[in-house]
């Protein structure tokens, strides 16, 4: 169980506010598809087009960014907030490990964006956020 | 694990860039490991603190990153090159091998932060390299 402290919640909300949300999500997706190619498994419809600027990735980035927006607003009740989304991902057949991999590439994009501003404290808050989101998305798998 | 010629070039390029900064990068990476995964501190009970400015953190971080840079000069015979370190970790230090995975992800974020460029292609090469290093270091445990 990931325990996000009040201080970390503030850091998470602050970072999220400063992001070009869909753009950075698209970049994180391009990175996850490149670094961990098995994550492309269920994206055959993208026809091997996995760059951030490609239409498929942009479309998916919009959905993911929207879900993360919801997550940031519900840090105290993530499992509940993602109840249906979790079921949906199992129906689609997504390996839950993918959520952690996208979390990692998102951290890398944040590190590139904020540089020294991505202090160990901020890094930890962001890491816990994505871990909590991954957990919530996995919570209804059976 | 097969490193392509492009992978090797990317890895050696990163090594060239970090060669003179192993103390800064090593300390930063180690401090982040301790921050995000507090259980890793249990391997260093003699440390007074676990921040990047601590002399022991700097010393150990430097040691680790110097070893990583050295390993990039032996990409064609990593198992042989890392044999001694593998025995040290597997027979003497007994660090849980899962920590190599945790540390690899943190090293990736640290590099992304410090380097002027960390493209998905470079990221992939480094991720493969660190995975291989971790695999070799885990190979003499049982």
JSON list of C-alpha atoms in Angstrom, two decimals, chain B residues 47-132:
[
{"chain": "B", "resi": 47, "resn": "UNK", "atom": "CA", "xyz": [26.41, 5.79, 7.38]},
{"chain": "B", "resi": 48, "resn": "UNK", "atom": "CA", "xyz": [25.63, 8.90, 9.46]},
{"chain": "B", "resi": 49, "resn": "UNK", "atom": "CA", "xyz": [23.25, 10.21, 6.84]},
{"chain": "B", "resi": 50, "resn": "UNK", "atom": "CA", "xyz": [21.95, 9.16, 3.45]},
{"chain": "B", "resi": 51, "resn": "UNK", "atom": "CA", "xyz": [21.96, 12.46, 1.57]},
{"chain": "B", "resi": 52, "resn": "UNK", "atom": "CA", "xyz": [24.05, 13.25, -1.49]},
{"chain": "B", "resi": 53, "resn": "UNK", "atom": "CA", "xyz": [26.36, 15.55, 0.51]},
{"chain": "B", "resi": 54, "resn": "UNK", "atom": "CA", "xyz": [27.38, 12.85, 2.99]},
{"chain": "B", "resi": 55, "resn": "UNK", "atom": "CA", "xyz": [31.06, 11.85, 2.54]},
{"chain": "B", "resi": 56, "resn": "UNK", "atom": "CA", "xyz": [30.28, 8.13, 2.78]},
{"chain": "B", "resi": 57, "resn": "UNK", "atom": "CA", "xyz": [27.47, 8.43, 0.25]},
{"chain": "B", "resi": 58, "resn": "UNK", "atom": "CA", "xyz": [29.83, 10.29, -2.09]},
{"chain": "B", "resi": 59, "resn": "UNK", "atom": "CA", "xyz": [32.57, 7.69, -1.60]},
{"chain": "B", "resi": 60, "resn": "UNK", "atom": "CA", "xyz": [30.29, 4.76, -2.28]},
{"chain": "B", "resi": 61, "resn": "UNK", "atom": "CA", "xyz": [28.48, 6.45, -5.14]},
{"chain": "B", "resi": 62, "resn": "UNK", "atom": "CA", "xyz": [31.81, 7.22, -6.78]},
{"chain": "B", "resi": 63, "resn": "UNK", "atom": "CA", "xyz": [32.89, 3.61, -6.41]},
{"chain": "B", "resi": 64, "resn": "UNK", "atom": "CA", "xyz": [29.71, 2.34, -8.09]},
{"chain": "B", "resi": 65, "resn": "UNK", "atom": "CA", "xyz": [29.79, 4.81, -10.97]},
{"chain": "B", "resi": 66, "resn": "UNK", "atom": "CA", "xyz": [33.53, 4.32, -11.56]},
{"chain": "B", "resi": 67, "resn": "UNK", "atom": "CA", "xyz": [32.81, 0.59, -11.85]},
{"chain": "B", "resi": 68, "resn": "UNK", "atom": "CA", "xyz": [29.96, 1.26, -14.30]},
{"chain": "B", "resi": 69, "resn": "UNK", "atom": "CA", "xyz": [32.19, 3.46, -16.47]},
{"chain": "B", "resi": 70, "resn": "UNK", "atom": "CA", "xyz": [34.90, 0.78, -16.42]},
{"chain": "B", "resi": 71, "resn": "UNK", "atom": "CA", "xyz": [32.32, -1.82, -17.46]},
{"chain": "B", "resi": 72, "resn": "UNK", "atom": "CA", "xyz": [31.46, 0.24, -20.56]},
{"chain": "B", "resi": 73, "resn": "UNK", "atom": "CA", "xyz": [35.03, -0.45, -21.74]},
{"chain": "B", "resi": 74, "resn": "UNK", "atom": "CA", "xyz": [34.28, -4.20, -21.69]},
{"chain": "B", "resi": 75, "resn": "UNK", "atom": "CA", "xyz": [30.93, -4.41, -23.46]},
{"chain": "B", "resi": 76, "resn": "UNK", "atom": "CA", "xyz": [32.10, -7.45, -25.44]},
{"chain": "B", "resi": 77, "resn": "UNK", "atom": "CA", "xyz": [33.05, -9.49, -22.37]},
{"chain": "B", "resi": 78, "resn": "UNK", "atom": "CA", "xyz": [30.90, -8.27, -19.48]},
{"chain": "B", "resi": 79, "resn": "UNK", "atom": "CA", "xyz": [30.48, -11.70, -17.80]},
{"chain": "B", "resi": 80, "resn": "UNK", "atom": "CA", "xyz": [34.25, -12.14, -17.57]},
{"chain": "B", "resi": 81, "resn": "UNK", "atom": "CA", "xyz": [34.90, -8.52, -16.61]},
{"chain": "B", "resi": 82, "resn": "UNK", "atom": "CA", "xyz": [32.28, -8.58, -13.84]},
{"chain": "B", "resi": 83, "resn": "UNK", "atom": "CA", "xyz": [33.19, -12.03, -12.52]},
{"chain": "B", "resi": 84, "resn": "UNK", "atom": "CA", "xyz": [35.04, -10.75, -9.45]},
{"chain": "B", "resi": 85, "resn": "UNK", "atom": "CA", "xyz": [32.31, -8.24, -8.55]},
{"chain": "B", "resi": 86, "resn": "UNK", "atom": "CA", "xyz": [29.68, -10.92, -9.08]},
{"chain": "B", "resi": 87, "resn": "UNK", "atom": "CA", "xyz": [31.44, -13.18, -6.59]},
{"chain": "B", "resi": 88, "resn": "UNK", "atom": "CA", "xyz": [31.76, -10.29, -4.14]},
{"chain": "B", "resi": 89, "resn": "UNK", "atom": "CA", "xyz": [28.03, -9.50, -4.29]},
{"chain": "B", "resi": 90, "resn": "UNK", "atom": "CA", "xyz": [26.93, -13.13, -4.32]},
{"chain": "B", "resi": 91, "resn": "UNK", "atom": "CA", "xyz": [29.22, -14.62, -1.68]},
{"chain": "B", "resi": 92, "resn": "UNK", "atom": "CA", "xyz": [30.19, -11.73, 0.56]},
{"chain": "B", "resi": 93, "resn": "UNK", "atom": "CA", "xyz": [27.87, -8.73, 0.38]},
{"chain": "B", "resi": 94, "resn": "UNK", "atom": "CA", "xyz": [24.68, -10.72, -0.20]},
{"chain": "B", "resi": 95, "resn": "UNK", "atom": "CA", "xyz": [22.76, -7.72, -1.49]},
{"chain": "B", "resi": 96, "resn": "UNK", "atom": "CA", "xyz": [19.28, -8.86, -2.58]},
{"chain": "B", "resi": 97, "resn": "UNK", "atom": "CA", "xyz": [19.49, -8.94, -6.39]},
{"chain": "B", "resi": 98, "resn": "UNK", "atom": "CA", "xyz": [16.16, -7.13, -6.66]},
{"chain": "B", "resi": 99, "resn": "UNK", "atom": "CA", "xyz": [18.03, -4.02, -5.58]},
{"chain": "B", "resi": 100, "resn": "UNK", "atom": "CA", "xyz": [19.98, -4.03, -8.85]},
{"chain": "B", "resi": 101, "resn": "UNK", "atom": "CA", "xyz": [16.67, -3.53, -10.68]},
{"chain": "B", "resi": 102, "resn": "UNK", "atom": "CA", "xyz": [15.61, -0.76, -8.32]},
{"chain": "B", "resi": 103, "resn": "UNK", "atom": "CA", "xyz": [18.99, 0.95, -8.59]},
{"chain": "B", "resi": 104, "resn": "UNK", "atom": "CA", "xyz": [19.04, 0.65, -12.41]},
{"chain": "B", "resi": 105, "resn": "UNK", "atom": "CA", "xyz": [15.79, 2.57, -12.72]},
{"chain": "B", "resi": 106, "resn": "UNK", "atom": "CA", "xyz": [17.16, 5.26, -10.43]},
{"chain": "B", "resi": 107, "resn": "UNK", "atom": "CA", "xyz": [20.45, 5.48, -12.33]},
{"chain": "B", "resi": 108, "resn": "UNK", "atom": "CA", "xyz": [18.43, 5.99, -15.52]},
{"chain": "B", "resi": 109, "resn": "UNK", "atom": "CA", "xyz": [16.52, 8.91, -13.98]},
{"chain": "B", "resi": 110, "resn": "UNK", "atom": "CA", "xyz": [19.78, 10.38, -12.59]},
{"chain": "B", "resi": 111, "resn": "UNK", "atom": "CA", "xyz": [21.41, 10.23, -16.01]},
{"chain": "B", "resi": 112, "resn": "UNK", "atom": "CA", "xyz": [18.32, 11.76, -17.66]},
{"chain": "B", "resi": 113, "resn": "UNK", "atom": "CA", "xyz": [18.56, 14.63, -15.20]},
{"chain": "B", "resi": 114, "resn": "UNK", "atom": "CA", "xyz": [22.27, 15.35, -15.66]},
{"chain": "B", "resi": 115, "resn": "UNK", "atom": "CA", "xyz": [22.90, 14.66, -19.33]},
{"chain": "B", "resi": 116, "resn": "UNK", "atom": "CA", "xyz": [22.09, 17.31, -21.91]},
{"chain": "B", "resi": 117, "resn": "UNK", "atom": "CA", "xyz": [20.33, 14.71, -24.00]},
{"chain": "B", "resi": 118, "resn": "UNK", "atom": "CA", "xyz": [18.72, 11.36, -23.12]},
{"chain": "B", "resi": 119, "resn": "UNK", "atom": "CA", "xyz": [16.77, 10.22, -26.14]},
{"chain": "B", "resi": 120, "resn": "UNK", "atom": "CA", "xyz": [14.59, 7.08, -26.04]},
{"chain": "B", "resi": 121, "resn": "UNK", "atom": "CA", "xyz": [17.31, 5.33, -28.10]},
{"chain": "B", "resi": 122, "resn": "UNK", "atom": "CA", "xyz": [20.07, 6.21, -25.62]},
{"chain": "B", "resi": 123, "resn": "UNK", "atom": "CA", "xyz": [17.74, 5.34, -22.75]},
{"chain": "B", "resi": 124, "resn": "UNK", "atom": "CA", "xyz": [17.14, 1.90, -24.30]},
{"chain": "B", "resi": 125, "resn": "UNK", "atom": "CA", "xyz": [20.86, 1.23, -24.67]},
{"chain": "B", "resi": 126, "resn": "UNK", "atom": "CA", "xyz": [21.59, 2.26, -21.08]},
{"chain": "B", "resi": 127, "resn": "UNK", "atom": "CA", "xyz": [18.64, 0.23, -19.78]},
{"chain": "B", "resi": 128, "resn": "UNK", "atom": "CA", "xyz": [19.93, -2.85, -21.61]},
{"chain": "B", "resi": 129, "resn": "UNK", "atom": "CA", "xyz": [23.45, -2.25, -20.28]},
{"chain": "B", "resi": 130, "resn": "UNK", "atom": "CA", "xyz": [22.30, -1.87, -16.67]},
{"chain": "B", "resi": 131, "resn": "UNK", "atom": "CA", "xyz": [20.07, -4.93, -16.99]},
{"chain": "B", "resi": 132, "resn": "UNK", "atom": "CA", "xyz": [23.07, -6.97, -18.15]}
]
